[in-house]
Protein backbone atom coordinates (compact mmCIF):
# COMPACT_ATOMS: atom_id res chain seq x y z
CA MET A 1 0.32 -19.51 21.48
CA ILE A 2 -2.99 -18.39 20.00
CA ASP A 3 -3.22 -15.52 22.50
CA LYS A 4 0.25 -14.34 21.46
CA GLU A 5 -0.76 -14.42 17.77
CA LEU A 6 -3.93 -12.52 18.61
CA GLN A 7 -1.91 -9.84 20.40
CA THR A 8 0.40 -9.62 17.37
CA TYR A 9 -2.63 -9.19 15.11
CA ARG A 10 -4.05 -6.42 17.33
CA ALA A 11 -0.68 -4.65 17.40
CA TYR A 12 -0.51 -4.85 13.61
CA GLN A 13 -4.03 -3.39 13.40
CA ARG A 14 -3.07 -0.49 15.66
CA TYR A 15 0.09 0.18 13.65
CA LEU A 16 -1.84 0.47 10.38
CA ARG A 17 -4.52 2.60 12.01
CA THR A 18 -1.83 4.96 13.34
CA LEU A 19 -0.30 5.35 9.88
CA LEU A 20 -3.69 6.07 8.30
CA THR A 21 -4.57 8.55 11.05
CA ILE A 22 -1.32 10.50 10.59
CA CYS A 23 -1.87 10.89 6.84
CA GLY A 24 -5.57 11.76 7.33
CA CYS A 25 -6.93 8.60 5.71
CA TRP A 26 -8.52 6.85 8.70
CA TYR A 27 -12.17 6.67 7.75
CA MET A 28 -13.97 5.12 10.72
CA PRO A 29 -16.04 7.60 12.83
CA THR A 30 -14.32 8.91 15.98
CA LYS A 31 -15.20 11.38 18.72
CA SER A 32 -13.19 14.02 16.87
CA GLY A 33 -14.78 13.23 13.51
CA LYS A 34 -14.86 16.79 12.13
CA CYS A 35 -11.30 17.47 13.27
CA MET A 36 -10.09 14.31 11.53
CA HIS A 37 -11.87 15.35 8.33
CA PHE A 38 -10.20 18.77 8.40
CA TRP A 39 -6.90 17.10 9.25
CA GLY A 40 -7.16 14.97 6.10
CA VAL A 41 -7.95 18.02 3.97
CA GLY A 42 -5.03 19.91 5.56
CA VAL A 43 -2.62 17.05 4.84
CA LEU A 44 -3.85 16.98 1.25
CA LEU A 45 -3.20 20.72 0.85
CA VAL A 46 0.33 20.37 2.26
CA ILE A 47 1.13 17.59 -0.21
CA ILE A 48 -0.34 19.58 -3.12
CA SER A 49 1.91 22.52 -2.17
CA TYR A 50 4.89 20.20 -1.96
CA ALA A 51 4.04 18.67 -5.36
CA ILE A 52 3.90 22.15 -6.95
CA LEU A 53 7.32 22.93 -5.44
CA ASN A 54 8.77 19.76 -6.97
CA LEU A 55 7.20 20.51 -10.35
CA HIS A 56 8.96 23.85 -10.25
CA MET A 57 12.19 22.02 -9.40
CA CYS A 58 11.73 19.85 -12.50
CA TYR A 59 11.33 22.98 -14.62
CA ILE A 60 14.42 24.64 -13.14
CA HIS A 61 16.61 21.57 -13.79
CA ARG A 62 15.09 20.71 -17.18
CA HIS A 63 18.54 21.00 -18.82
CA ASN A 64 20.15 18.53 -16.39
CA LEU A 65 18.55 15.12 -16.98
CA THR A 66 20.09 13.48 -13.91
CA ILE A 67 18.85 16.07 -11.40
CA MET A 68 15.54 16.48 -13.21
CA MET A 69 14.74 12.74 -12.99
CA LYS A 70 15.40 12.84 -9.24
CA CYS A 71 12.93 15.72 -8.98
CA VAL A 72 10.47 13.81 -11.16
CA GLY A 73 10.71 10.87 -8.77
CA VAL A 74 9.83 13.02 -5.75
CA THR A 75 7.04 14.71 -7.75
CA ILE A 76 5.50 11.38 -8.75
CA THR A 77 5.64 10.26 -5.11
CA SER A 78 3.74 13.43 -4.15
CA PHE A 79 1.09 12.84 -6.81
CA SER A 80 0.80 9.23 -5.60
CA ALA A 81 0.04 10.51 -2.10
CA ILE A 82 -2.51 12.98 -3.51
CA LEU A 83 -4.23 10.17 -5.43
CA LYS A 84 -4.35 7.89 -2.39
CA ILE A 85 -5.54 10.46 0.13
CA GLY A 86 -8.07 11.90 -2.32
CA THR A 87 -9.41 8.41 -3.08
CA PHE A 88 -9.80 7.53 0.60
CA LEU A 89 -11.50 10.85 1.41
CA HIS A 90 -13.86 10.53 -1.56
CA ASN A 91 -14.80 6.92 -0.75
CA ARG A 92 -15.08 7.35 3.01
CA GLU A 93 -18.66 6.01 3.29
CA SER A 94 -17.86 2.97 1.15
CA LEU A 95 -14.78 2.26 3.27
CA ILE A 96 -16.82 2.47 6.49
CA ASN A 97 -19.33 -0.11 5.20
CA TYR A 98 -16.51 -2.22 3.81
CA HIS A 99 -14.58 -2.21 7.09
CA ARG A 100 -17.61 -3.09 9.19
CA THR A 101 -18.66 -5.97 6.96
CA LEU A 102 -15.23 -7.52 6.48
CA ASN A 103 -14.02 -6.95 10.03
CA ASP A 104 -17.23 -8.33 11.58
CA ILE A 105 -17.00 -11.53 9.52
CA PHE A 106 -13.31 -11.90 10.39
CA GLU A 107 -13.92 -11.43 14.13
CA GLU A 108 -16.83 -13.88 13.99
CA GLU A 109 -14.63 -16.56 12.47
CA LEU A 110 -11.92 -15.92 15.07
CA LEU A 111 -14.34 -16.80 17.87
CA ARG A 112 -15.20 -20.28 16.55
CA ASP A 113 -12.43 -22.60 17.75
CA GLU A 114 -8.67 -22.91 18.08
CA LYS A 115 -8.17 -24.79 14.79
CA ILE A 116 -9.90 -22.04 12.84
CA ARG A 117 -7.78 -19.41 14.55
CA THR A 118 -4.59 -21.33 13.76
CA ILE A 119 -5.54 -21.42 10.07
CA MET A 120 -6.46 -17.73 10.03
CA PHE A 121 -3.22 -16.66 11.69
CA SER A 122 -0.99 -18.92 9.55
CA SER A 123 -0.23 -16.24 6.93
CA LEU A 124 -0.12 -13.31 9.37
CA PRO A 125 3.70 -13.39 9.95
CA THR A 126 4.35 -13.05 6.21
CA ILE A 127 1.94 -10.12 5.90
CA TYR A 128 3.28 -8.06 8.80
CA THR A 129 6.90 -8.90 7.91
CA LEU A 130 6.36 -7.38 4.45
CA THR A 131 4.76 -4.30 6.01
CA TYR A 132 7.44 -3.73 8.64
CA THR A 133 10.24 -4.36 6.10
CA TYR A 134 8.71 -1.88 3.67
CA SER A 135 8.37 0.72 6.43
CA ALA A 136 11.95 0.14 7.62
CA ILE A 137 13.38 0.67 4.13
CA VAL A 138 11.39 3.89 3.68
CA ILE A 139 12.56 5.16 7.08
CA THR A 140 16.16 4.35 6.09
CA VAL A 141 15.90 6.60 3.01
CA LEU A 142 14.32 9.38 5.08
CA LEU A 143 17.07 9.26 7.68
CA ALA A 144 19.77 9.24 5.00
CA TYR A 145 18.45 12.54 3.62
CA PHE A 146 17.37 14.34 6.78
CA ILE A 147 19.85 13.37 9.51
CA PRO A 148 22.75 15.57 8.20
CA PRO A 149 20.93 18.96 8.37
CA TYR A 150 19.44 18.20 11.78
CA LEU A 151 22.84 17.09 13.09
CA ALA A 152 24.24 20.42 11.85
CA ILE A 153 21.51 22.29 13.76
CA ILE A 154 22.13 20.29 16.93
CA HIS A 155 25.88 20.86 16.64
CA GLY A 156 25.27 24.60 16.30
CA LEU A 157 23.00 24.64 19.35
CA CYS A 158 25.68 22.85 21.34
CA LEU A 159 28.02 25.72 20.43
CA SER A 160 25.31 28.27 21.29
CA GLN A 161 25.05 29.25 17.63
CA SER A 162 22.08 29.36 15.27
CA THR A 163 23.60 27.91 12.12
CA THR A 164 22.12 27.72 8.63
CA GLU A 165 25.28 26.22 7.15
CA TYR A 166 23.53 23.19 5.73
CA SER A 167 21.72 22.34 2.50
CA LEU A 168 18.02 21.71 2.38
CA PRO A 169 17.79 17.94 1.84
CA ILE A 170 15.48 17.87 -1.19
CA THR A 171 15.49 21.26 -2.93
CA LYS A 172 19.02 22.39 -1.93
CA GLY A 173 17.50 25.87 -1.63
CA TYR A 174 16.18 25.92 -5.20
CA GLY A 175 12.63 25.38 -6.42
CA TYR A 176 10.87 27.92 -4.26
CA PHE A 177 9.14 30.86 -5.89
CA TRP A 178 11.17 33.19 -3.68
CA THR A 179 14.73 33.45 -2.45
CA VAL A 180 15.24 31.32 0.65
CA PRO A 181 16.62 33.63 3.37
CA HIS A 182 19.53 32.43 5.52
CA ASN A 183 17.94 33.35 8.84
CA TYR A 184 15.48 31.63 11.17
CA LEU A 185 13.05 31.21 8.21
CA TYR A 186 15.57 28.83 6.68
CA HIS A 187 14.66 26.35 9.40
CA PHE A 188 10.96 26.61 8.50
CA HIS A 189 11.82 25.60 4.94
CA LEU A 190 13.62 22.58 6.38
CA LEU A 191 10.55 21.70 8.46
CA PHE A 192 8.30 22.07 5.41
CA GLU A 193 10.43 19.68 3.38
CA THR A 194 10.65 17.27 6.28
CA GLY A 195 6.88 17.34 6.71
CA GLY A 196 6.19 16.94 2.98
CA VAL A 197 8.50 13.97 2.52
CA SER A 198 7.40 12.36 5.81
CA ILE A 199 3.69 12.57 4.96
CA ASN A 200 4.39 11.17 1.48
CA SER A 201 6.26 8.26 3.04
CA ILE A 202 3.67 7.58 5.74
CA THR A 203 0.89 7.68 3.16
CA ALA A 204 2.71 5.18 0.98
CA CYS A 205 3.41 2.84 3.91
CA GLY A 206 -0.11 3.11 5.33
CA ILE A 207 -2.25 2.78 2.20
CA ASP A 208 -0.03 0.19 0.50
CA SER A 209 0.04 -1.91 3.67
CA ILE A 210 -3.67 -1.66 4.45
CA PHE A 211 -4.35 -3.26 1.06
CA GLY A 212 -2.36 -6.28 2.21
CA PHE A 213 -4.21 -6.30 5.52
CA TYR A 214 -7.59 -6.33 3.75
CA VAL A 215 -6.47 -9.15 1.46
CA TYR A 216 -5.22 -11.05 4.50
CA GLN A 217 -8.66 -10.74 6.10
CA PHE A 218 -10.32 -11.88 2.88
CA ALA A 219 -8.02 -14.87 2.49
CA SER A 220 -8.26 -15.88 6.16
CA ILE A 221 -12.07 -15.84 6.08
CA MET A 222 -12.16 -18.01 2.97
CA HIS A 223 -9.55 -20.41 4.36
CA ALA A 224 -11.62 -20.73 7.52
CA MET A 225 -14.79 -21.43 5.52
CA THR A 226 -12.92 -23.95 3.34
CA PHE A 227 -11.72 -25.79 6.45
CA ARG A 228 -15.26 -25.93 7.86
CA LEU A 229 -16.63 -27.29 4.59
CA THR A 230 -14.01 -30.04 4.27
CA ASN A 231 -13.76 -30.85 8.01
CA SER A 232 -17.29 -30.46 9.34
CA LEU A 233 -17.86 -31.51 12.94
CA PRO A 234 -20.15 -34.44 13.76
CA THR A 235 -22.36 -32.07 15.74
CA GLU A 236 -22.76 -29.75 12.75
CA SER A 237 -25.06 -30.27 9.83
CA PHE A 238 -23.23 -29.86 6.54
CA SER A 239 -26.28 -28.17 5.09
CA ASP A 240 -26.23 -25.53 7.81
CA VAL A 241 -22.49 -24.95 7.40
CA LEU A 242 -22.85 -24.62 3.64
CA LYS A 243 -25.77 -22.20 3.92
CA LEU A 244 -23.76 -20.04 6.31
CA CYS A 245 -20.70 -20.07 4.03
CA VAL A 246 -22.82 -19.17 1.00
CA ALA A 247 -24.33 -16.23 2.89
CA LYS A 248 -20.88 -14.98 3.94
CA HIS A 249 -19.55 -15.37 0.42
CA GLN A 250 -22.39 -13.19 -0.85
CA LYS A 251 -21.43 -10.53 1.71
CA LEU A 252 -17.78 -10.70 0.62
CA LEU A 253 -18.53 -10.05 -3.05
CA PRO A 254 -19.54 -6.37 -2.54
CA CYS A 255 -16.42 -5.93 -0.39
CA ARG A 256 -14.32 -7.24 -3.26
CA HIS A 257 -15.97 -4.73 -5.60
CA THR A 258 -15.23 -1.90 -3.15
CA LEU A 259 -11.58 -2.98 -2.84
CA GLU A 260 -11.19 -3.05 -6.61
CA HIS A 261 -12.94 0.30 -7.03
CA ILE A 262 -10.55 1.97 -4.58
CA TYR A 263 -7.28 0.22 -5.35
CA GLY A 264 -7.65 -0.40 -9.10
CA PRO A 265 -6.56 3.16 -10.07
CA ILE A 266 -3.86 3.19 -7.37
CA VAL A 267 -2.26 -0.06 -8.57
CA PHE A 268 -2.46 1.04 -12.22
CA TRP A 269 -0.76 4.34 -11.32
CA HIS A 270 2.07 2.50 -9.57
CA ILE A 271 2.58 0.06 -12.45
CA VAL A 272 3.07 2.91 -14.92
CA THR A 273 5.06 5.34 -12.75
CA ASN A 274 7.28 2.74 -11.08
CA ALA A 275 8.28 1.36 -14.48
CA VAL A 276 9.25 4.85 -15.66
CA LEU A 277 11.14 5.67 -12.46
CA LEU A 278 13.07 2.39 -12.37
CA CYS A 279 13.95 2.74 -16.04
CA ALA A 280 15.32 6.24 -15.43
CA LEU A 281 17.13 5.10 -12.27
CA ILE A 282 18.88 2.24 -14.08
CA TYR A 283 19.82 4.54 -16.94
CA ASP A 284 21.25 7.10 -14.52
CA ALA A 285 23.19 4.41 -12.62
CA MET A 286 24.68 3.02 -15.83
CA SER A 287 25.96 6.49 -16.79
CA PHE A 288 28.04 6.58 -13.54
CA SER A 289 27.28 10.24 -12.96
CA ASP A 290 28.04 11.46 -9.41
CA PHE A 291 29.53 8.06 -8.60
CA ASN A 292 29.82 7.77 -4.81
CA ILE A 293 28.72 5.45 -2.05
CA PHE A 294 25.87 7.69 -0.84
CA ASN A 295 24.28 7.99 -4.30
CA ILE A 296 24.65 4.27 -4.92
CA GLY A 297 23.09 3.41 -1.56
CA VAL A 298 20.16 5.78 -2.03
CA SER A 299 19.56 4.59 -5.60
CA VAL A 300 19.61 0.92 -4.63
CA THR A 301 17.31 1.55 -1.66
CA TYR A 302 14.88 3.60 -3.76
CA ALA A 303 14.79 0.89 -6.44
CA THR A 304 14.15 -1.71 -3.73
CA ILE A 305 11.20 0.34 -2.45
CA LYS A 306 9.62 0.55 -5.89
CA LEU A 307 10.19 -3.13 -6.64
CA LEU A 308 8.86 -4.16 -3.23
CA GLN A 309 5.83 -1.88 -3.63
CA THR A 310 4.88 -3.44 -6.97
CA PHE A 311 5.69 -6.97 -5.78
CA THR A 312 3.53 -6.71 -2.66
CA TYR A 313 0.50 -5.50 -4.63
CA ALA A 314 0.96 -8.38 -7.09
CA TRP A 315 1.50 -10.95 -4.34
CA TYR A 316 -1.52 -9.77 -2.36
CA GLY A 317 -3.69 -10.06 -5.48
CA THR A 318 -2.44 -13.61 -6.06
CA LEU A 319 -3.12 -14.46 -2.39
CA LEU A 320 -6.75 -13.36 -2.74
CA THR A 321 -7.25 -15.30 -5.99
CA ASN A 322 -5.72 -18.50 -4.56
CA ALA A 323 -7.88 -18.31 -1.41
CA SER A 324 -10.99 -17.85 -3.52
CA GLU A 325 -10.03 -20.79 -5.72
CA ASP A 326 -9.44 -22.97 -2.63
CA PHE A 327 -12.91 -22.03 -1.37
CA ARG A 328 -14.50 -23.13 -4.65
CA LYS A 329 -12.60 -26.42 -4.44
CA GLY A 330 -13.77 -26.83 -0.85
CA ILE A 331 -17.37 -26.60 -2.02
CA TYR A 332 -16.75 -28.92 -4.98
CA PHE A 333 -15.16 -31.64 -2.86
CA GLY A 334 -17.66 -31.23 -0.03
CA GLU A 335 -20.81 -33.20 0.63
CA TRP A 336 -23.24 -30.71 -0.89
CA PRO A 337 -24.57 -33.01 -3.71
CA ASN A 338 -25.88 -35.45 -1.10
CA SER A 339 -26.98 -32.85 1.45
CA ASN A 340 -30.51 -31.72 2.12
CA LEU A 341 -30.40 -28.27 0.52
CA ASP A 342 -33.33 -26.24 -0.70
CA HIS A 343 -33.48 -25.23 -4.34
CA HIS A 344 -32.35 -21.64 -3.70
CA VAL A 345 -29.17 -22.60 -1.82
CA ARG A 346 -28.30 -25.34 -4.31
CA THR A 347 -28.60 -22.84 -7.16
CA ASN A 348 -26.31 -20.38 -5.35
CA VAL A 349 -23.74 -23.14 -4.81
CA ILE A 350 -23.69 -24.02 -8.49
CA LEU A 351 -23.39 -20.35 -9.45
CA MET A 352 -20.45 -19.88 -7.06
CA MET A 353 -18.59 -22.84 -8.58
CA MET A 354 -19.25 -21.51 -12.08
CA GLN A 355 -17.86 -18.07 -11.22
CA LYS A 356 -14.21 -17.16 -11.65
CA PRO A 357 -12.15 -16.74 -8.46
CA MET A 358 -12.13 -13.33 -6.79
CA THR A 359 -9.62 -11.03 -8.43
CA ILE A 360 -8.58 -7.38 -8.31
CA ASN A 361 -8.34 -5.60 -11.65
CA ALA A 362 -6.17 -2.55 -12.28
CA PHE A 363 -8.00 -1.39 -15.42
CA PHE A 364 -6.26 -3.47 -18.10
CA SER A 365 -4.41 -5.93 -15.89
CA LEU A 366 -5.16 -8.45 -13.18
CA VAL A 367 -3.31 -7.77 -9.95
CA ASP A 368 -1.28 -10.96 -9.66
CA MET A 369 2.29 -12.19 -10.02
CA ASN A 370 2.01 -12.14 -13.81
CA MET A 371 1.51 -8.38 -13.50
CA PHE A 372 4.81 -8.10 -11.60
CA THR A 373 6.64 -10.19 -14.20
CA ASN A 374 5.28 -8.02 -17.01
CA PHE A 375 6.25 -4.94 -15.02
CA VAL A 376 9.88 -6.06 -14.73
CA ASN A 377 10.05 -7.06 -18.41
CA THR A 378 8.58 -3.71 -19.49
CA THR A 379 11.03 -1.76 -17.31
CA VAL A 380 14.03 -3.59 -18.78
CA SER A 381 12.67 -3.14 -22.33
CA TYR A 382 12.22 0.60 -21.83
CA PHE A 383 15.76 0.84 -20.45
CA PHE A 384 17.32 -0.84 -23.50
CA LEU A 385 15.18 1.35 -25.77
CA LEU A 386 16.38 4.48 -23.97
CA GLN A 387 19.98 3.28 -24.13
CA SER A 388 19.78 2.56 -27.86
CA ILE A 389 18.32 6.01 -28.53
CA SER A 390 21.12 7.56 -26.45
CA ASP A 391 23.79 5.58 -28.37
CA LYS A 392 22.38 6.73 -31.71
CA GLY A 393 22.39 10.33 -30.48
CA LYS A 394 26.11 10.06 -29.81
């Protein structure tokens, strides 16, 4: 059973690494290190070009609020990808040190015994289920937009015809700074839009999910240390176990600072932009413009993605805080007052119990479930404000 869970964990690791590699955000050194660096810069340039295209789309449709808000949503998604990729490229050295420290401690704890491994793998199904569900929903939206034009191309090829009788899925042929020709270049515009949206989606799935993976490693390490403190073996000295746990906790603190430094701006960006997008989406849905099954399905799916994205960040932050609090309780209810500890270790233990639990801050807000609740309340408040302003305008 443990071997099966270990294989699942390794497969989950490889999946996240593949996503980060595709979007140019994998930071660990490889044999093709320079190529990967240039790949990341190239991906960033493609997304910047795609963001400029969508900004132009917003300007073109500035007199049609419904279409403009859809363009704004795609534009914000592009800027989210730019922020994430740029942050990972800028903090590459910090991420390398972070990964080595956290991953080494996690692998060390895995090698101890079967009970420790069972505890560490207990929350893994929830973590990878959230990741795979998030990815599946994003893929569903992609397929809904991009399958029709590609089916039209395949149908034309089956008839030995090169057809361009289809609409570009995102821009509909508008937004470019030139007239889109209806020849073979039309297909390159389709490929460009496909690539832009796909990279945006992969970046979102990869970087949002790797945050959960890091928090899972954090929480599993602290749960393992808590178990060792409260269930020490007869062959182990409690003093030695406590000294080891204190040393590991001190190594984890810089990792927590690195995680907050990287993901604090990202989470804050999503709180603000997701609230605006959901507010606009609800307002558009309540106006019943372009009322059909496709638009309803896409709108509901898009809203689910944004809600799930914000919820997972909040839940992961709560998971880290709870694990840290459990570790402090494990020390408090342990045998350390009666153990033979030197003055330095005893002082560190007291300082750890006096400290607040580990948290992730997104500038002005803690990343926890309260953040998600406030996010939902703010979105609904903005919607009613927008609706009241619209009613007065009528």
